[in-house]
Amino acid sequence: MTFLTIGHRGVMGVEPENTLRSFVRAERSGMDVIALDLQLSKDGALVVLHDPEVDRTTDGVGAVADLTLAELRELDAGLGEHVPVFEEALDAVRAPLQVSVRDQAAASVLAELLLRRDLTTRVEVASVHEAVLAETARLVPGVRTALYVDQSGGDASEVVDRARSARAETVALNIRRLTLETVEAAHAAGLRVTGWTVNTLEQLRLARALELDGAATDFPEIRRTGRFTA
């Protein structure tokens, strides 16, 4: 079974998250997939940022939705990096991408881009919201989707039902809260299961023991360690 190593916002443990620098290092480190986050700027550009506000990851302040692309581009996202637009990330690396979106507005703009650039085999769309994934699957036939579930409550069957409702092929579960019952139920339903965020050897061993299909990590060392983990 192939175990996928997913670079979380690039390799955010050693580089500024969601920047081109981080994505390039993730690819050079051998990550199988690079995960990033998309939001819409005030003027409708798909920008690569995780938080609703820019305060934590840049030298700016304010909500992403209140800032134009030009204003966002003026910010320092760490080590002199700029906030990328999605197409820059696409062009900076060749690796498959897992792209997380929170709302339907961003998902609709993303869907149009996926169709225009014929990216359905390279880009997997992820979200914590079933409705966003279901609508994306409708707009982009054949696109792969992943549902992020924290599993702070509910049972294994609920996770599977949510994934089916979202028309997702993968469920991404919090490594600190997932259970063997959920992993087995998801696999029995034909779903792939990945864990987040796997940043220690102990967590990697757990992911392997539970027979997960992959893991998101902040550190390139997990990829190298994983090659030698049974």
mmCIF file of C-alpha atoms in Angstrom:
data_model
loop_
_atom_site.group_PDB
_atom_site.id
_atom_site.type_symbol
_atom_site.label_atom_id
_atom_site.label_comp_id
_atom_site.label_asym_id
_atom_site.label_seq_id
_atom_site.Cartn_x
_atom_site.Cartn_y
_atom_site.Cartn_z
ATOM 1 C CA MET A 1 0.000 0.000 0.000
ATOM 2 C CA THR A 2 1.344 3.442 -0.929
ATOM 3 C CA PHE A 3 1.569 5.800 2.020
ATOM 4 C CA LEU A 4 1.225 9.423 0.918
ATOM 5 C CA THR A 5 3.149 12.144 2.700
ATOM 6 C CA ILE A 6 1.307 15.469 2.440
ATOM 7 C CA GLY A 7 3.228 18.698 2.970
ATOM 8 C CA HIS A 8 1.025 20.807 5.257
ATOM 9 C CA ARG A 9 0.935 24.358 3.828
ATOM 10 C CA GLY A 10 4.230 23.362 2.245
ATOM 11 C CA VAL A 11 6.545 22.456 5.107
ATOM 12 C CA MET A 12 5.339 25.067 7.552
ATOM 13 C CA GLY A 13 7.463 23.747 10.394
ATOM 14 C CA VAL A 14 10.600 25.074 8.698
ATOM 15 C CA GLU A 15 9.359 27.649 6.143
ATOM 16 C CA PRO A 16 6.700 30.396 6.144
ATOM 17 C CA GLU A 17 3.398 28.628 5.632
ATOM 18 C CA ASN A 18 1.473 28.839 2.366
ATOM 19 C CA THR A 19 4.310 30.562 0.506
ATOM 20 C CA LEU A 20 6.041 29.623 -2.722
ATOM 21 C CA ARG A 21 9.242 29.087 -0.745
ATOM 22 C CA SER A 22 7.467 26.563 1.463
ATOM 23 C CA PHE A 23 5.914 24.738 -1.490
ATOM 24 C CA VAL A 24 9.199 24.464 -3.356
ATOM 25 C CA ARG A 25 10.961 23.086 -0.300
ATOM 26 C CA ALA A 26 8.144 20.578 0.242
ATOM 27 C CA GLU A 27 8.561 19.306 -3.289
ATOM 28 C CA ARG A 28 12.351 19.139 -2.992
ATOM 29 C CA SER A 29 11.907 17.227 0.270
ATOM 30 C CA GLY A 30 9.979 14.544 -1.595
ATOM 31 C CA MET A 31 6.448 15.239 -0.402
ATOM 32 C CA ASP A 32 3.940 13.285 -2.475
ATOM 33 C CA VAL A 33 1.266 15.971 -2.197
ATOM 34 C CA ILE A 34 1.321 19.626 -1.148
ATOM 35 C CA ALA A 35 -1.644 20.965 0.835
ATOM 36 C CA LEU A 36 -2.571 24.645 0.744
ATOM 37 C CA ASP A 37 -5.489 26.916 1.584
ATOM 38 C CA LEU A 38 -7.403 29.299 -0.655
ATOM 39 C CA GLN A 39 -9.538 32.356 0.039
ATOM 40 C CA LEU A 40 -10.916 35.177 -2.063
ATOM 41 C CA SER A 41 -9.483 38.664 -1.810
ATOM 42 C CA LYS A 42 -11.821 41.666 -1.778
ATOM 43 C CA ASP A 43 -11.544 41.866 -5.575
ATOM 44 C CA GLY A 44 -12.093 38.143 -6.150
ATOM 45 C CA ALA A 45 -8.559 36.764 -6.542
ATOM 46 C CA LEU A 46 -7.782 33.268 -5.242
ATOM 47 C CA VAL A 47 -5.030 33.871 -2.693
ATOM 48 C CA VAL A 48 -3.135 31.303 -0.660
ATOM 49 C CA LEU A 49 -3.880 32.022 3.004
ATOM 50 C CA HIS A 50 -5.252 29.912 5.830
ATOM 51 C CA ASP A 51 -6.637 32.324 8.424
ATOM 52 C CA PRO A 52 -9.603 34.639 7.815
ATOM 53 C CA GLU A 53 -7.261 37.456 8.894
ATOM 54 C CA VAL A 54 -3.725 38.203 7.756
ATOM 55 C CA ASP A 55 -2.474 39.127 11.251
ATOM 56 C CA ARG A 56 -0.820 35.817 12.231
ATOM 57 C CA THR A 57 1.024 34.965 9.008
ATOM 58 C CA THR A 58 1.962 38.389 7.621
ATOM 59 C CA ASP A 59 3.065 41.809 8.838
ATOM 60 C CA GLY A 60 -0.376 43.204 8.037
ATOM 61 C CA VAL A 61 -3.701 43.370 9.856
ATOM 62 C CA GLY A 62 -7.286 42.857 8.821
ATOM 63 C CA ALA A 63 -9.572 40.361 7.133
ATOM 64 C CA VAL A 64 -8.511 38.776 3.866
ATOM 65 C CA ALA A 65 -11.949 39.543 2.428
ATOM 66 C CA ASP A 66 -11.439 43.257 3.143
ATOM 67 C CA LEU A 67 -8.111 43.525 1.315
ATOM 68 C CA THR A 68 -7.540 43.741 -2.425
ATOM 69 C CA LEU A 69 -4.982 41.586 -4.166
ATOM 70 C CA ALA A 70 -2.702 44.603 -4.537
ATOM 71 C CA GLU A 71 -2.912 45.276 -0.799
ATOM 72 C CA LEU A 72 -2.234 41.639 0.033
ATOM 73 C CA ARG A 73 0.771 41.589 -2.275
ATOM 74 C CA GLU A 74 2.375 44.392 -0.293
ATOM 75 C CA LEU A 75 2.496 42.253 2.855
ATOM 76 C CA ASP A 76 5.482 40.226 4.041
ATOM 77 C CA ALA A 77 4.366 36.623 4.551
ATOM 78 C CA GLY A 78 7.681 35.672 6.172
ATOM 79 C CA LEU A 79 11.324 35.882 5.068
ATOM 80 C CA GLY A 80 10.348 38.406 2.433
ATOM 81 C CA GLU A 81 7.799 36.105 0.785
ATOM 82 C CA HIS A 82 4.624 37.545 -0.731
ATOM 83 C CA VAL A 83 1.125 36.127 -0.439
ATOM 84 C CA PRO A 84 0.799 33.958 -3.569
ATOM 85 C CA VAL A 85 -2.165 33.657 -5.854
ATOM 86 C CA PHE A 86 -3.191 30.093 -6.629
ATOM 87 C CA GLU A 87 -1.885 30.069 -10.186
ATOM 88 C CA GLU A 88 1.577 30.994 -8.914
ATOM 89 C CA ALA A 89 1.514 27.948 -6.649
ATOM 90 C CA LEU A 90 0.422 25.789 -9.571
ATOM 91 C CA ASP A 91 3.358 26.997 -11.628
ATOM 92 C CA ALA A 92 5.958 26.897 -8.835
ATOM 93 C CA VAL A 93 5.802 23.122 -8.305
ATOM 94 C CA ARG A 94 4.821 20.030 -10.244
ATOM 95 C CA ALA A 95 3.539 18.006 -7.295
ATOM 96 C CA PRO A 96 -0.148 17.167 -6.896
ATOM 97 C CA LEU A 97 -1.973 19.707 -4.754
ATOM 98 C CA GLN A 98 -4.655 19.362 -2.100
ATOM 99 C CA VAL A 99 -6.508 22.668 -2.000
ATOM 100 C CA SER A 100 -8.708 23.566 0.980
ATOM 101 C CA VAL A 101 -11.602 25.991 0.631
ATOM 102 C CA ARG A 102 -14.065 27.143 3.282
ATOM 103 C CA ASP A 103 -16.935 28.668 1.325
ATOM 104 C CA GLN A 104 -18.837 28.228 -1.886
ATOM 105 C CA ALA A 105 -17.721 31.542 -3.370
ATOM 106 C CA ALA A 106 -14.061 30.499 -3.328
ATOM 107 C CA ALA A 107 -14.966 26.971 -4.421
ATOM 108 C CA SER A 108 -16.863 28.292 -7.469
ATOM 109 C CA VAL A 109 -13.925 30.423 -8.600
ATOM 110 C CA LEU A 110 -11.634 27.441 -8.054
ATOM 111 C CA ALA A 111 -13.955 25.177 -10.048
ATOM 112 C CA GLU A 112 -13.822 27.522 -13.026
ATOM 113 C CA LEU A 113 -10.016 27.519 -12.911
ATOM 114 C CA LEU A 114 -9.816 23.736 -12.643
ATOM 115 C CA LEU A 115 -11.974 23.366 -15.719
ATOM 116 C CA ARG A 116 -10.163 26.072 -17.685
ATOM 117 C CA ARG A 117 -6.717 24.625 -17.012
ATOM 118 C CA ASP A 118 -7.799 20.969 -17.033
ATOM 119 C CA LEU A 119 -6.472 20.314 -13.535
ATOM 120 C CA THR A 120 -8.835 17.614 -12.292
ATOM 121 C CA THR A 121 -6.111 14.958 -12.233
ATOM 122 C CA ARG A 122 -3.619 17.158 -10.360
ATOM 123 C CA VAL A 123 -5.757 19.022 -7.817
ATOM 124 C CA GLU A 124 -7.801 17.502 -5.005
ATOM 125 C CA VAL A 125 -10.321 19.847 -3.374
ATOM 126 C CA ALA A 126 -10.682 19.655 0.413
ATOM 127 C CA SER A 127 -13.041 21.276 2.902
ATOM 128 C CA VAL A 128 -14.590 20.874 6.339
ATOM 129 C CA HIS A 129 -17.994 21.564 4.770
ATOM 130 C CA GLU A 130 -19.879 18.776 3.007
ATOM 131 C CA ALA A 131 -21.997 21.163 0.934
ATOM 132 C CA VAL A 132 -18.913 22.880 -0.504
ATOM 133 C CA LEU A 133 -17.447 19.563 -1.644
ATOM 134 C CA ALA A 134 -20.717 18.260 -3.048
ATOM 135 C CA GLU A 135 -21.214 21.421 -5.108
ATOM 136 C CA THR A 136 -17.605 21.339 -6.312
ATOM 137 C CA ALA A 137 -18.055 17.737 -7.427
ATOM 138 C CA ARG A 138 -21.151 18.813 -9.338
ATOM 139 C CA LEU A 139 -19.365 21.710 -11.024
ATOM 140 C CA VAL A 140 -16.212 19.742 -11.860
ATOM 141 C CA PRO A 141 -17.082 16.163 -12.848
ATOM 142 C CA GLY A 142 -14.310 13.761 -11.908
ATOM 143 C CA VAL A 143 -12.584 16.041 -9.414
ATOM 144 C CA ARG A 144 -11.204 14.293 -6.325
ATOM 145 C CA THR A 145 -12.396 15.603 -2.967
ATOM 146 C CA ALA A 146 -11.408 15.196 0.686
ATOM 147 C CA LEU A 147 -13.512 15.935 3.761
ATOM 148 C CA TYR A 148 -11.660 17.166 6.842
ATOM 149 C CA VAL A 149 -13.214 15.875 10.074
ATOM 150 C CA ASP A 150 -11.975 16.718 13.570
ATOM 151 C CA GLN A 151 -14.069 13.907 15.090
ATOM 152 C CA SER A 152 -14.551 15.822 18.307
ATOM 153 C CA GLY A 153 -17.891 14.082 18.554
ATOM 154 C CA GLY A 154 -19.989 11.506 16.759
ATOM 155 C CA ASP A 155 -19.236 7.917 15.833
ATOM 156 C CA ALA A 156 -17.597 6.151 12.919
ATOM 157 C CA SER A 157 -20.826 5.773 10.946
ATOM 158 C CA GLU A 158 -21.416 9.531 11.171
ATOM 159 C CA VAL A 159 -18.003 10.217 9.610
ATOM 160 C CA VAL A 160 -18.775 7.831 6.757
ATOM 161 C CA ASP A 161 -22.230 9.346 6.242
ATOM 162 C CA ARG A 162 -20.757 12.840 6.111
ATOM 163 C CA ALA A 163 -18.184 11.764 3.540
ATOM 164 C CA ARG A 164 -20.861 10.170 1.387
ATOM 165 C CA SER A 165 -22.994 13.295 1.653
ATOM 166 C CA ALA A 166 -20.008 15.333 0.487
ATOM 167 C CA ARG A 167 -19.277 12.879 -2.356
ATOM 168 C CA ALA A 168 -15.735 12.692 -0.977
ATOM 169 C CA GLU A 169 -13.221 9.978 -1.798
ATOM 170 C CA THR A 170 -11.005 10.743 1.219
ATOM 171 C CA VAL A 171 -11.572 11.602 4.865
ATOM 172 C CA ALA A 172 -8.802 13.497 6.642
ATOM 173 C CA LEU A 173 -8.903 12.933 10.403
ATOM 174 C CA ASN A 174 -7.203 14.595 13.354
ATOM 175 C CA ILE A 175 -4.428 12.170 14.361
ATOM 176 C CA ARG A 176 -5.021 13.044 18.025
ATOM 177 C CA ARG A 177 -8.689 12.090 17.923
ATOM 178 C CA LEU A 178 -9.198 9.422 15.291
ATOM 179 C CA THR A 179 -10.084 5.878 16.303
ATOM 180 C CA LEU A 180 -9.425 2.473 14.774
ATOM 181 C CA GLU A 181 -13.208 2.021 14.487
ATOM 182 C CA THR A 182 -13.485 5.112 12.286
ATOM 183 C CA VAL A 183 -10.544 4.128 10.101
ATOM 184 C CA GLU A 184 -11.935 0.623 9.580
ATOM 185 C CA ALA A 185 -15.447 1.929 8.846
ATOM 186 C CA ALA A 186 -14.114 4.431 6.318
ATOM 187 C CA HIS A 187 -11.987 1.822 4.574
ATOM 188 C CA ALA A 188 -14.927 -0.585 4.507
ATOM 189 C CA ALA A 189 -16.924 2.143 2.756
ATOM 190 C CA GLY A 190 -14.219 2.494 0.111
ATOM 191 C CA LEU A 191 -12.809 5.747 1.448
ATOM 192 C CA ARG A 192 -9.161 6.666 1.757
ATOM 193 C CA VAL A 193 -8.127 7.876 5.204
ATOM 194 C CA THR A 194 -5.365 10.346 6.008
ATOM 195 C CA GLY A 195 -4.274 11.855 9.314
ATOM 196 C CA TRP A 196 -3.307 15.390 10.303
ATOM 197 C CA THR A 197 -1.004 16.723 11.539
ATOM 198 C CA VAL A 198 1.694 14.036 11.940
ATOM 199 C CA ASN A 199 4.791 15.760 13.325
ATOM 200 C CA THR A 200 6.462 13.171 15.541
ATOM 201 C CA LEU A 201 7.803 9.661 15.096
ATOM 202 C CA GLU A 202 5.220 8.433 17.609
ATOM 203 C CA GLN A 203 2.388 9.929 15.544
ATOM 204 C CA LEU A 204 3.860 8.461 12.374
ATOM 205 C CA ARG A 205 4.011 5.014 13.970
ATOM 206 C CA LEU A 206 0.363 5.404 14.983
ATOM 207 C CA ALA A 207 -0.599 6.376 11.433
ATOM 208 C CA ARG A 208 1.189 3.302 10.123
ATOM 209 C CA ALA A 209 -0.295 1.008 12.770
ATOM 210 C CA LEU A 210 -3.798 2.207 11.930
ATOM 211 C CA GLU A 211 -3.049 1.564 8.239
ATOM 212 C CA LEU A 212 -3.816 5.109 7.182
ATOM 213 C CA ASP A 213 -3.361 5.914 3.505
ATOM 214 C CA GLY A 214 -1.300 9.010 4.219
ATOM 215 C CA ALA A 215 -0.460 11.800 6.623
ATOM 216 C CA ALA A 216 -0.101 15.567 6.519
ATOM 217 C CA THR A 217 3.034 16.908 8.178
ATOM 218 C CA ASP A 218 4.739 20.233 8.874
ATOM 219 C CA PHE A 219 8.246 18.788 8.671
ATOM 220 C CA PRO A 220 10.302 17.298 5.810
ATOM 221 C CA GLU A 221 11.944 14.904 8.288
ATOM 222 C CA ILE A 222 8.702 12.909 8.543
ATOM 223 C CA ARG A 223 8.969 12.065 4.863
ATOM 224 C CA ARG A 224 12.517 10.760 5.275
ATOM 225 C CA THR A 225 11.670 8.872 8.477
ATOM 226 C CA GLY A 226 8.574 7.388 6.905
ATOM 227 C CA ARG A 227 10.584 5.631 4.248
ATOM 228 C CA PHE A 228 12.033 3.366 6.924
ATOM 229 C CA THR A 229 8.949 2.825 9.037
ATOM 230 C CA ALA A 230 7.141 -0.483 8.729
#
